[in-house]
Amino acid sequence: MTKLSVQPYKGTRDFYPEDKRLQKWMFSKWQNVCEGFGYEEYDAPILEMLELYTAKTSEEIVSEQTYSFTDRGGRQVVMRPEMTPSVSRMVAARRKSLSYPLRLYSIPNCFRYERPQRGRLREFWQLNADIFGIEGVEADIEVIELSDSIMKAFGAQPNQYQIRINSRKLLKEIEAIVQLPQDNAAGFYRLIDTKEKIDVDEFWQKMTGIVPGDDYRELLNGYFSARSIADLPHELVLTQSAKNVAFVIEQLNQRGVSAIFGPEIVRGFDYYTDIVFEVFDMNPENNRAMFGGGRYDGLVGEFGVEPIATVGFGMGDATLFNFLESNELLPQLPSGTDVYIVVLNQQQRAAADVARVLRSKKLNVSVDLSNKKMDKQLKTANKKGARFAVFVGDKEVDSEIYEVKDLQSGVQVKCGLDAIYDTVR
Amino acid sequence: MTKLSVQPYKGTRDFYPEDKRLQKWMFSKWQNVCEGFGYEEYDAPILEMLELYTAKTSEEIVSEQTYSFTDRGGRQVVMRPEMTPSVSRMVAARRKSLSYPLRLYSIPNCFRYERPQRGRLREFWQLNADIFGIEGVEADIEVIELSDSIMKAFGAQPNQYQIRINSRKLLKEIEAIVQLPQDNAAGFYRLIDTKEKIDVDEFWQKMTGIVPGDDYRELLNGYFSARSIADLPHELVLTQSAKNVAFVIEQLNQRGVSAIFGPEIVRGFDYYTDIVFEVFDMNPENNRAMFGGGRYDGLVGEFGVEPIATVGFGMGDATLFNFLESNELLPQLPSGTDVYIVVLNQQQRAAADVARVLRSKKLNVSVDLSNKKMDKQLKTANKKGARFAVFVGDKEVDSEIYEVKDLQSGVQVKCGLDAIYDTVR
């Protein structure tokens, strides 16, 4: 028989216990902050019908990046590339019985067939938080405040990240002013989305192809160089969408959230309808959008029910991990094993009894069943990061007095079974 | 545009917050008991290469039940139907650097293309717990004790479930005695696996086709009617494998775990090598194997490294859920929202400030942004299962005294911001 590969599938990760501990630490921070804001956790199946994505997700994702296939019953299915269509489907299914504002979050794994690179994997996890049923900008403000609170909960400092806010409606105003041909709209948004990644000359050269003529060059230039809403060209500064962006930024600043206007923010998905935002990593080595979101009021309505105003965002695990790593915000996490029982003289049965008593007191207890010499068992206990070792052999079975060793300090004490718990706690 | 379906993909489930709370409750029990026994959580990608399963999983699963397809790079991949091959791959990859006994657990979702029915879904979650590196039966005993501790942690009573133990090696002894033709081995195990589901005559009629002649009818009859190892026919009772089963049962009984000999237990997967066990639901309406496991010493060795002795089990969420439901062991779980802020006079900004203070004290706070009348907001608070309502309007902003209403008792008190926390806690 040929031997099997031990590698995980390309672009995916195995999580050994030390990796899983970090992931759980990250997820539990996400959970705590979201629940602090009254968001409740939900989940949806990884497999969805293909039609769910052809409706509204970005075209690039559907046609080039999905894991789609035909099941044994002839259905066209997809391993979800993102969560937003699924949660919209779920809300539509119970449109009338749910109560609003409805706050939901989830930490799904998603799949995209991309070239694996730093911060970009084929299987990734993504916090999704959404608020349904609020048309006013209070919902946008809350969702952005929630994003900011998550960054702060991870220990991020104000100079390490930046929140940039824009409005799809403001871009629509520009479309109207420059009389953008309908066919060029998709290209217009795609180009803006790449602005930070290409050089200035290339950007303007491409822009000339999309917005023909020089008539609007000054307007566009004024728009893209504006660092605040007040800086916008006069045709834009008094529009309702500009005022909304200014109000959101002002409210956030008053709430201790630092946010600025970002004229280049559009977001890749087609479903956004108004305010959009992105959170940038300000580390020079890692300078990119970490995550973002915005308002998408039309998606629930795609399911044949009355539309519901919605604001939400998605935050990937891999980009966050890079941020935390480069800013030295990752913790050292202990293994969680409180007691490692070193078994001598084949006293497995007695060791199991000691373990049972300690477990009943909520201690995590690992029993060494290897029959190896004491030194080797102790070495294993240390390698596994256990906090204490308890020795169980003939002597202990006779005397009912056990040696308990603190594996960090090396201090060793003798005590009865009842006292082991107190020593360890 | 045609409207999209709101249904999840066939055989899968949406988890609304109330469903997700139950799932998380179930998972956290699994986690607590496993960690109590020193098992550490790991995870692996859902997508694996097809070759991983063609090697060792049950043939029925690979050829009829897998979600397998070709990715955009031409690789044959599978959405995992079970976790055992993945964890074996991971252990093989770090065969030398890991330390033993190695205890691992995971709660993966798995996929099988089956006809959906009660307790059987296309997407299901499964607790997997495995111990690596111990050849002695102490590992088998521990894993079965762990299974039993999980049942007890969910509140199961001894009369509600039964643990049945057998040995693949004991079955090998029978194969040798009855001179089973090699070609009939797979059919032999498959037939035994169905013994509880078909009637007695059909079982023996089929057995005659697999073990030709009447010479061994008495032996087989004696084997299948044995309710303890001591009852076994004399050719079997003195074998080492029979003694091992007896020892495991005796040790478990001494540890307070009720287990019996189960001659019909074989387990569906081909990789088991010795002790196997199943846990049965004793409810007459639901009488079936809920889950099981056993020893599989050969799987890690399939990856071209030295084999590692392994014992483990897998426990599905849907069967456990049915067990808990029919035995009335499912809890009523609160929503987790401590405070619902009812916002009056459009005081959203002040409400956000109050929320921020309460959140900084680790309360979960939901703010009603709907601008609806007070009664409607209170109704929403009740529907969402929040514990307290706090009112924030012009009066409260002026006086800094807030009305706090206990939504269970209806009692209402007035207090300052600092005292809200004490009232709620």
PDB file of C-alpha atoms in Angstrom, chain A residues 1-10 12-21 23-24 31-33 35-49 51-52 55-56 61-75 77 79-80 86 89-94 96-105 109 111 113 122-123 125 131 133-134 138-139 142 145 251 254-256 302-305 335-337 340 348-349 352-353 356 359 363-372 380 383-384, chain B residues 1-10 12-21 23-24 31-33 35-49 51-52 55-56 61-75 77 79-80 86 89-94 96-105 109 111 113 122-123 125 131 133-134 138-139 142 145 251 254-256 302-305 335-337 340 348-349 352-353 356 359 363-372 380 383-384:
ATOM      1  CA  MET A   1       0.000   0.000   0.000  1.00  0.00           C
ATOM      2  CA  THR A   2       1.318   3.468  -0.829  1.00  0.00           C
ATOM      3  CA  LYS A   3       1.681   5.621   2.214  1.00  0.00           C
ATOM      4  CA  LEU A   4      -0.759   8.459   2.735  1.00  0.00           C
ATOM      5  CA  SER A   5       0.244  12.112   2.956  1.00  0.00           C
ATOM      6  CA  VAL A   6       0.238  13.665   6.417  1.00  0.00           C
ATOM      7  CA  GLN A   7      -0.315  17.188   5.049  1.00  0.00           C
ATOM      8  CA  PRO A   8      -3.663  18.961   5.375  1.00  0.00           C
ATOM      9  CA  TYR A   9      -5.412  19.929   2.125  1.00  0.00           C
ATOM     10  CA  LYS A  10      -3.769  22.933   0.450  1.00  0.00           C
ATOM     11  CA  THR A  12      -6.142  24.743   5.157  1.00  0.00           C
ATOM     12  CA  ARG A  13      -4.766  24.315   8.661  1.00  0.00           C
ATOM     13  CA  ASP A  14      -4.567  21.572  11.249  1.00  0.00           C
ATOM     14  CA  PHE A  15      -5.144  22.850  14.761  1.00  0.00           C
ATOM     15  CA  TYR A  16      -3.017  20.985  17.301  1.00  0.00           C
ATOM     16  CA  PRO A  17      -3.977  21.688  20.937  1.00  0.00           C
ATOM     17  CA  GLU A  18      -1.693  24.759  21.215  1.00  0.00           C
ATOM     18  CA  ASP A  19      -3.184  26.201  17.997  1.00  0.00           C
ATOM     19  CA  LYS A  20      -6.715  25.357  19.061  1.00  0.00           C
ATOM     20  CA  ARG A  21      -6.212  27.085  22.420  1.00  0.00           C
ATOM     21  CA  GLN A  23      -8.245  29.982  18.294  1.00  0.00           C
ATOM     22  CA  LYS A  24     -10.606  29.417  21.227  1.00  0.00           C
ATOM     23  CA  GLN A  31     -18.214  36.037  21.726  1.00  0.00           C
ATOM     24  CA  ASN A  32     -17.868  38.078  24.905  1.00  0.00           C
ATOM     25  CA  VAL A  33     -17.837  41.432  23.159  1.00  0.00           C
ATOM     26  CA  GLU A  35     -22.822  39.222  23.724  1.00  0.00           C
ATOM     27  CA  GLY A  36     -21.949  42.349  25.697  1.00  0.00           C
ATOM     28  CA  PHE A  37     -23.715  44.289  22.914  1.00  0.00           C
ATOM     29  CA  GLY A  38     -26.732  41.944  23.076  1.00  0.00           C
ATOM     30  CA  TYR A  39     -25.866  39.944  19.945  1.00  0.00           C
ATOM     31  CA  GLU A  40     -26.960  36.295  20.065  1.00  0.00           C
ATOM     32  CA  GLU A  41     -25.095  33.435  18.414  1.00  0.00           C
ATOM     33  CA  TYR A  42     -26.627  31.500  15.490  1.00  0.00           C
ATOM     34  CA  ASP A  43     -25.272  29.042  12.945  1.00  0.00           C
ATOM     35  CA  ALA A  44     -26.155  27.786   9.473  1.00  0.00           C
ATOM     36  CA  PRO A  45     -25.046  24.762   7.437  1.00  0.00           C
ATOM     37  CA  ILE A  46     -21.761  25.012   5.546  1.00  0.00           C
ATOM     38  CA  LEU A  47     -23.463  23.659   2.444  1.00  0.00           C
ATOM     39  CA  GLU A  48     -25.920  25.971   0.738  1.00  0.00           C
ATOM     40  CA  MET A  49     -27.670  25.875  -2.620  1.00  0.00           C
ATOM     41  CA  GLU A  51     -28.507  29.944  -6.270  1.00  0.00           C
ATOM     42  CA  LEU A  52     -28.085  31.672  -2.902  1.00  0.00           C
ATOM     43  CA  ALA A  55     -28.069  36.247  -6.567  1.00  0.00           C
ATOM     44  CA  LYS A  56     -25.923  38.720  -4.715  1.00  0.00           C
ATOM     45  CA  ILE A  61     -16.210  34.930  -5.699  1.00  0.00           C
ATOM     46  CA  VAL A  62     -19.003  32.973  -7.378  1.00  0.00           C
ATOM     47  CA  SER A  63     -17.351  32.398 -10.723  1.00  0.00           C
ATOM     48  CA  GLU A  64     -13.752  31.905  -9.645  1.00  0.00           C
ATOM     49  CA  GLN A  65     -13.529  31.155  -5.955  1.00  0.00           C
ATOM     50  CA  THR A  66     -16.394  28.945  -4.850  1.00  0.00           C
ATOM     51  CA  TYR A  67     -16.159  25.325  -3.840  1.00  0.00           C
ATOM     52  CA  SER A  68     -19.267  24.325  -5.752  1.00  0.00           C
ATOM     53  CA  PHE A  69     -20.308  20.881  -6.935  1.00  0.00           C
ATOM     54  CA  THR A  70     -23.303  18.691  -7.706  1.00  0.00           C
ATOM     55  CA  ASP A  71     -24.471  16.426  -4.886  1.00  0.00           C
ATOM     56  CA  ARG A  72     -25.520  12.766  -5.345  1.00  0.00           C
ATOM     57  CA  GLY A  73     -29.104  13.965  -5.790  1.00  0.00           C
ATOM     58  CA  GLY A  74     -28.247  16.394  -8.617  1.00  0.00           C
ATOM     59  CA  ARG A  75     -28.422  19.586  -6.521  1.00  0.00           C
ATOM     60  CA  VAL A  77     -24.359  23.144  -3.856  1.00  0.00           C
ATOM     61  CA  MET A  79     -19.430  25.353   0.568  1.00  0.00           C
ATOM     62  CA  ARG A  80     -20.237  28.861   1.830  1.00  0.00           C
ATOM     63  CA  SER A  86     -27.166  32.424   4.870  1.00  0.00           C
ATOM     64  CA  ARG A  89     -32.065  33.516   4.314  1.00  0.00           C
ATOM     65  CA  MET A  90     -32.627  32.577   7.969  1.00  0.00           C
ATOM     66  CA  VAL A  91     -34.078  35.985   8.855  1.00  0.00           C
ATOM     67  CA  ALA A  92     -36.333  35.921   5.783  1.00  0.00           C
ATOM     68  CA  ALA A  93     -37.619  32.478   6.808  1.00  0.00           C
ATOM     69  CA  ARG A  94     -38.885  33.907  10.107  1.00  0.00           C
ATOM     70  CA  LYS A  96     -42.674  37.881  10.895  1.00  0.00           C
ATOM     71  CA  SER A  97     -42.020  35.956  14.092  1.00  0.00           C
ATOM     72  CA  LEU A  98     -38.612  37.489  14.904  1.00  0.00           C
ATOM     73  CA  SER A  99     -38.526  40.735  16.908  1.00  0.00           C
ATOM     74  CA  TYR A 100     -36.473  43.788  16.003  1.00  0.00           C
ATOM     75  CA  PRO A 101     -33.911  45.120  16.498  1.00  0.00           C
ATOM     76  CA  LEU A 102     -32.580  41.618  15.944  1.00  0.00           C
ATOM     77  CA  ARG A 103     -28.887  41.195  16.775  1.00  0.00           C
ATOM     78  CA  LEU A 104     -27.095  38.088  15.551  1.00  0.00           C
ATOM     79  CA  TYR A 105     -23.524  36.863  15.434  1.00  0.00           C
ATOM     80  CA  ASN A 109     -15.753  28.690   8.703  1.00  0.00           C
ATOM     81  CA  PHE A 111     -14.222  28.445   1.907  1.00  0.00           C
ATOM     82  CA  TYR A 113     -10.511  28.767  -3.748  1.00  0.00           C
ATOM     83  CA  ARG A 122      -8.905  28.486   1.594  1.00  0.00           C
ATOM     84  CA  GLU A 123     -10.609  27.628   4.863  1.00  0.00           C
ATOM     85  CA  TRP A 125     -13.174  31.492  10.172  1.00  0.00           C
ATOM     86  CA  ILE A 131     -28.284  44.063  13.307  1.00  0.00           C
ATOM     87  CA  GLY A 133     -34.629  46.115  11.481  1.00  0.00           C
ATOM     88  CA  ILE A 134     -33.113  49.559  12.127  1.00  0.00           C
ATOM     89  CA  GLU A 138     -27.823  54.463  15.021  1.00  0.00           C
ATOM     90  CA  ALA A 139     -27.438  50.897  13.757  1.00  0.00           C
ATOM     91  CA  GLU A 142     -23.462  50.633  16.923  1.00  0.00           C
ATOM     92  CA  GLU A 145     -18.569  50.787  17.820  1.00  0.00           C
ATOM     93  CA  GLN A 251     -21.067  60.312  17.027  1.00  0.00           C
ATOM     94  CA  GLN A 254     -17.959  61.345  20.933  1.00  0.00           C
ATOM     95  CA  ARG A 255     -18.212  57.730  22.049  1.00  0.00           C
ATOM     96  CA  GLY A 256     -14.444  57.369  22.146  1.00  0.00           C
ATOM     97  CA  GLU A 302     -34.441  38.781  -2.171  1.00  0.00           C
ATOM     98  CA  PHE A 303     -36.301  35.917  -0.506  1.00  0.00           C
ATOM     99  CA  GLY A 304     -39.719  37.237  -1.450  1.00  0.00           C
ATOM    100  CA  VAL A 305     -40.480  38.943   1.867  1.00  0.00           C
ATOM    101  CA  SER A 335      -2.675  23.601  28.647  1.00  0.00           C
ATOM    102  CA  GLY A 336      -5.568  23.449  31.099  1.00  0.00           C
ATOM    103  CA  THR A 337      -4.402  20.215  32.750  1.00  0.00           C
ATOM    104  CA  TYR A 340      -0.875  14.887  36.001  1.00  0.00           C
ATOM    105  CA  GLN A 348      -3.500   2.222  37.549  1.00  0.00           C
ATOM    106  CA  ARG A 349      -6.649   1.290  39.404  1.00  0.00           C
ATOM    107  CA  ALA A 352      -8.089   6.132  38.449  1.00  0.00           C
ATOM    108  CA  ASP A 353      -9.765   6.391  41.855  1.00  0.00           C
ATOM    109  CA  ARG A 356     -12.186  10.423  39.906  1.00  0.00           C
ATOM    110  CA  ARG A 359     -12.462  15.378  38.752  1.00  0.00           C
ATOM    111  CA  LEU A 363     -10.056  19.621  38.345  1.00  0.00           C
ATOM    112  CA  ASN A 364      -8.694  18.497  34.973  1.00  0.00           C
ATOM    113  CA  VAL A 365      -6.730  15.321  35.643  1.00  0.00           C
ATOM    114  CA  SER A 366      -4.578  13.316  33.239  1.00  0.00           C
ATOM    115  CA  VAL A 367      -3.395   9.836  34.280  1.00  0.00           C
ATOM    116  CA  ASP A 368      -0.122   8.484  32.858  1.00  0.00           C
ATOM    117  CA  LEU A 369      -0.982   4.970  31.676  1.00  0.00           C
ATOM    118  CA  SER A 370       2.387   4.322  30.047  1.00  0.00           C
ATOM    119  CA  ASN A 371       3.993   2.165  32.777  1.00  0.00           C
ATOM    120  CA  LYS A 372       7.212   4.082  32.110  1.00  0.00           C
ATOM    121  CA  THR A 380       5.795  14.016  29.886  1.00  0.00           C
ATOM    122  CA  LYS A 383       6.061  18.707  28.278  1.00  0.00           C
ATOM    123  CA  LYS A 384       2.275  18.763  28.387  1.00  0.00           C
TER     124      LYS A 384
ATOM    125  CA  MET B   1     -35.938  37.898 -10.356  1.00  0.00           C
ATOM    126  CA  THR B   2     -37.266  34.584  -9.015  1.00  0.00           C
ATOM    127  CA  LYS B   3     -37.391  34.516  -5.274  1.00  0.00           C
ATOM    128  CA  LEU B   4     -34.861  32.420  -3.402  1.00  0.00           C
ATOM    129  CA  SER B   5     -35.779  29.527  -1.116  1.00  0.00           C
ATOM    130  CA  VAL B   6     -35.525  30.175   2.622  1.00  0.00           C
ATOM    131  CA  GLN B   7     -34.992  26.479   3.427  1.00  0.00           C
ATOM    132  CA  PRO B   8     -31.603  25.138   4.460  1.00  0.00           C
ATOM    133  CA  TYR B   9     -30.044  22.483   2.222  1.00  0.00           C
ATOM    134  CA  LYS B  10     -31.746  19.094   2.600  1.00  0.00           C
ATOM    135  CA  THR B  12     -29.017  20.168   7.364  1.00  0.00           C
ATOM    136  CA  ARG B  13     -30.185  22.515  10.103  1.00  0.00           C
ATOM    137  CA  ASP B  14     -30.269  26.242  10.716  1.00  0.00           C
ATOM    138  CA  PHE B  15     -29.450  27.144  14.292  1.00  0.00           C
ATOM    139  CA  TYR B  16     -31.448  30.139  15.498  1.00  0.00           C
ATOM    140  CA  PRO B  17     -30.246  31.574  18.839  1.00  0.00           C
ATOM    141  CA  GLU B  18     -32.436  29.226  20.934  1.00  0.00           C
ATOM    142  CA  ASP B  19     -31.128  26.196  18.979  1.00  0.00           C
ATOM    143  CA  LYS B  20     -27.562  27.423  19.164  1.00  0.00           C
ATOM    144  CA  ARG B  21     -27.805  27.885  22.939  1.00  0.00           C
ATOM    145  CA  GLN B  23     -25.986  23.134  21.013  1.00  0.00           C
ATOM    146  CA  LYS B  24     -23.453  25.195  22.966  1.00  0.00           C
ATOM    147  CA  GLN B  31     -15.710  19.841  26.593  1.00  0.00           C
ATOM    148  CA  ASN B  32     -15.807  19.937  30.379  1.00  0.00           C
ATOM    149  CA  VAL B  33     -15.884  16.178  30.816  1.00  0.00           C
ATOM    150  CA  GLU B  35     -10.923  18.240  29.721  1.00  0.00           C
ATOM    151  CA  GLY B  36     -11.610  16.754  33.152  1.00  0.00           C
ATOM    152  CA  PHE B  37      -9.971  13.562  31.840  1.00  0.00           C
ATOM    153  CA  GLY B  38      -6.996  15.537  30.467  1.00  0.00           C
ATOM    154  CA  TYR B  39      -8.105  15.467  26.806  1.00  0.00           C
ATOM    155  CA  GLU B  40      -7.079  18.531  24.801  1.00  0.00           C
ATOM    156  CA  GLU B  41      -9.101  20.019  21.953  1.00  0.00           C
ATOM    157  CA  TYR B  42      -7.798  19.949  18.360  1.00  0.00           C
ATOM    158  CA  ASP B  43      -9.351  20.589  14.965  1.00  0.00           C
ATOM    159  CA  ALA B  44      -8.719  19.665  11.336  1.00  0.00           C
ATOM    160  CA  PRO B  45     -10.011  21.051   8.033  1.00  0.00           C
ATOM    161  CA  ILE B  46     -13.404  19.846   6.834  1.00  0.00           C
ATOM    162  CA  LEU B  47     -11.951  19.207   3.407  1.00  0.00           C
ATOM    163  CA  GLU B  48      -9.550  16.278   3.133  1.00  0.00           C
ATOM    164  CA  MET B  49      -8.029  14.445   0.172  1.00  0.00           C
ATOM    165  CA  GLU B  51      -7.341   9.028  -0.617  1.00  0.00           C
ATOM    166  CA  LEU B  52      -7.519   9.481   3.155  1.00  0.00           C
ATOM    167  CA  ALA B  55      -7.689   3.624   2.686  1.00  0.00           C
ATOM    168  CA  LYS B  56      -9.659   2.661   5.749  1.00  0.00           C
ATOM    169  CA  ILE B  61     -19.466   5.431   3.433  1.00  0.00           C
ATOM    170  CA  VAL B  62     -16.829   6.080   0.780  1.00  0.00           C
ATOM    171  CA  SER B  63     -18.714   4.714  -2.207  1.00  0.00           C
ATOM    172  CA  GLU B  64     -22.246   5.788  -1.354  1.00  0.00           C
ATOM    173  CA  GLN B  65     -22.248   8.483   1.293  1.00  0.00           C
ATOM    174  CA  THR B  66     -19.357  10.885   0.775  1.00  0.00           C
ATOM    175  CA  TYR B  67     -19.609  14.460  -0.385  1.00  0.00           C
ATOM    176  CA  SER B  68     -16.644  14.156  -2.723  1.00  0.00           C
ATOM    177  CA  PHE B  69     -15.754  16.327  -5.697  1.00  0.00           C
ATOM    178  CA  THR B  70     -12.859  17.647  -7.754  1.00  0.00           C
ATOM    179  CA  ASP B  71     -11.554  21.080  -6.747  1.00  0.00           C
ATOM    180  CA  ARG B  72     -10.611  23.834  -9.250  1.00  0.00           C
ATOM    181  CA  GLY B  73      -7.038  22.521  -9.191  1.00  0.00           C
ATOM    182  CA  GLY B  74      -8.026  18.946 -10.099  1.00  0.00           C
ATOM    183  CA  ARG B  75      -7.657  17.462  -6.610  1.00  0.00           C
ATOM    184  CA  VAL B  77     -11.458  16.085  -2.146  1.00  0.00           C
ATOM    185  CA  MET B  79     -16.061  16.827   3.057  1.00  0.00           C
ATOM    186  CA  ARG B  80     -15.109  14.616   6.006  1.00  0.00           C
ATOM    187  CA  SER B  86      -7.915  13.227  10.076  1.00  0.00           C
ATOM    188  CA  ARG B  89      -3.038  11.933   9.914  1.00  0.00           C
ATOM    189  CA  MET B  90      -2.269  14.739  12.368  1.00  0.00           C
ATOM    190  CA  VAL B  91      -0.694  12.386  14.913  1.00  0.00           C
ATOM    191  CA  ALA B  92       1.353  10.676  12.193  1.00  0.00           C
ATOM    192  CA  ALA B  93       2.644  14.074  11.029  1.00  0.00           C
ATOM    193  CA  ARG B  94       4.141  14.719  14.473  1.00  0.00           C
ATOM    194  CA  LYS B  96       8.051  11.788  17.103  1.00  0.00           C
ATOM    195  CA  SER B  97       7.546  15.192  18.714  1.00  0.00           C
ATOM    196  CA  LEU B  98       4.243  14.427  20.452  1.00  0.00           C
ATOM    197  CA  SER B  99       4.358  12.863  23.922  1.00  0.00           C
ATOM    198  CA  TYR B 100       2.312   9.859  25.018  1.00  0.00           C
ATOM    199  CA  PRO B 101      -0.209   9.095  26.347  1.00  0.00           C
ATOM    200  CA  LEU B 102      -1.634  11.716  24.016  1.00  0.00           C
ATOM    201  CA  ARG B 103      -5.271  12.585  24.709  1.00  0.00           C
ATOM    202  CA  LEU B 104      -7.192  14.514  22.065  1.00  0.00           C
ATOM    203  CA  TYR B 105     -10.792  15.526  21.518  1.00  0.00           C
ATOM    204  CA  ASN B 109     -19.138  18.689  11.879  1.00  0.00           C
ATOM    205  CA  PHE B 111     -21.100  15.106   6.227  1.00  0.00           C
ATOM    206  CA  TYR B 113     -25.164  11.749   1.968  1.00  0.00           C
ATOM    207  CA  ARG B 122     -26.441  15.013   6.330  1.00  0.00           C
ATOM    208  CA  GLU B 123     -24.539  17.522   8.438  1.00  0.00           C
ATOM    209  CA  TRP B 125     -21.561  17.234  14.831  1.00  0.00           C
ATOM    210  CA  ILE B 131      -6.039   8.292  23.479  1.00  0.00           C
ATOM    211  CA  GLY B 133       0.221   5.444  22.716  1.00  0.00           C
ATOM    212  CA  ILE B 134      -1.180   2.989  25.266  1.00  0.00           C
ATOM    213  CA  GLU B 138      -6.166   0.639  30.753  1.00  0.00           C
ATOM    214  CA  ALA B 139      -6.707   2.899  27.743  1.00  0.00           C
ATOM    215  CA  GLU B 142     -10.484   4.974  30.462  1.00  0.00           C
ATOM    216  CA  GLU B 145     -15.303   5.431  31.606  1.00  0.00           C
ATOM    217  CA  GLN B 251     -12.665  -2.945  36.113  1.00  0.00           C
ATOM    218  CA  GLN B 254     -15.493  -1.556  40.126  1.00  0.00           C
ATOM    219  CA  ARG B 255     -15.251   2.067  38.986  1.00  0.00           C
ATOM    220  CA  GLY B 256     -19.000   2.486  39.114  1.00  0.00           C
ATOM    221  CA  GLU B 302      -0.975   3.881   7.362  1.00  0.00           C
ATOM    222  CA  PHE B 303       0.921   7.166   7.002  1.00  0.00           C
ATOM    223  CA  GLY B 304       4.310   5.460   6.744  1.00  0.00           C
ATOM    224  CA  VAL B 305       5.311   5.890  10.381  1.00  0.00           C
ATOM    225  CA  SER B 335     -31.006  34.319  26.372  1.00  0.00           C
ATOM    226  CA  GLY B 336     -27.969  35.780  28.120  1.00  0.00           C
ATOM    227  CA  THR B 337     -29.096  39.401  27.755  1.00  0.00           C
ATOM    228  CA  TYR B 340     -32.513  45.714  27.685  1.00  0.00           C
ATOM    229  CA  GLN B 348     -30.029  57.023  21.708  1.00  0.00           C
ATOM    230  CA  ARG B 349     -26.790  58.756  22.515  1.00  0.00           C
ATOM    231  CA  ALA B 352     -25.320  54.188  24.352  1.00  0.00           C
ATOM    232  CA  ASP B 353     -23.431  55.852  27.206  1.00  0.00           C
ATOM    233  CA  ARG B 356     -21.061  51.372  27.708  1.00  0.00           C
ATOM    234  CA  ARG B 359     -20.765  46.619  29.503  1.00  0.00           C
ATOM    235  CA  LEU B 363     -23.122  42.912  31.687  1.00  0.00           C
ATOM    236  CA  ASN B 364     -24.712  41.987  28.359  1.00  0.00           C
ATOM    237  CA  VAL B 365     -26.680  45.023  27.260  1.00  0.00           C
ATOM    238  CA  SER B 366     -29.015  45.391  24.291  1.00  0.00           C
ATOM    239  CA  VAL B 367     -30.194  48.865  23.277  1.00  0.00           C
ATOM    240  CA  ASP B 368     -33.577  49.267  21.549  1.00  0.00           C
ATOM    241  CA  LEU B 369     -32.859  51.502  18.550  1.00  0.00           C
ATOM    242  CA  SER B 370     -36.342  51.190  17.051  1.00  0.00           C
ATOM    243  CA  ASN B 371     -37.818  54.548  18.205  1.00  0.00           C
ATOM    244  CA  LYS B 372     -41.022  52.645  18.935  1.00  0.00           C
ATOM    245  CA  THR B 380     -39.567  43.140  22.564  1.00  0.00           C
ATOM    246  CA  LYS B 383     -39.849  38.346  23.868  1.00  0.00           C
ATOM    247  CA  LYS B 384     -36.056  38.292  23.765  1.00  0.00           C
TER     248      LYS B 384
END
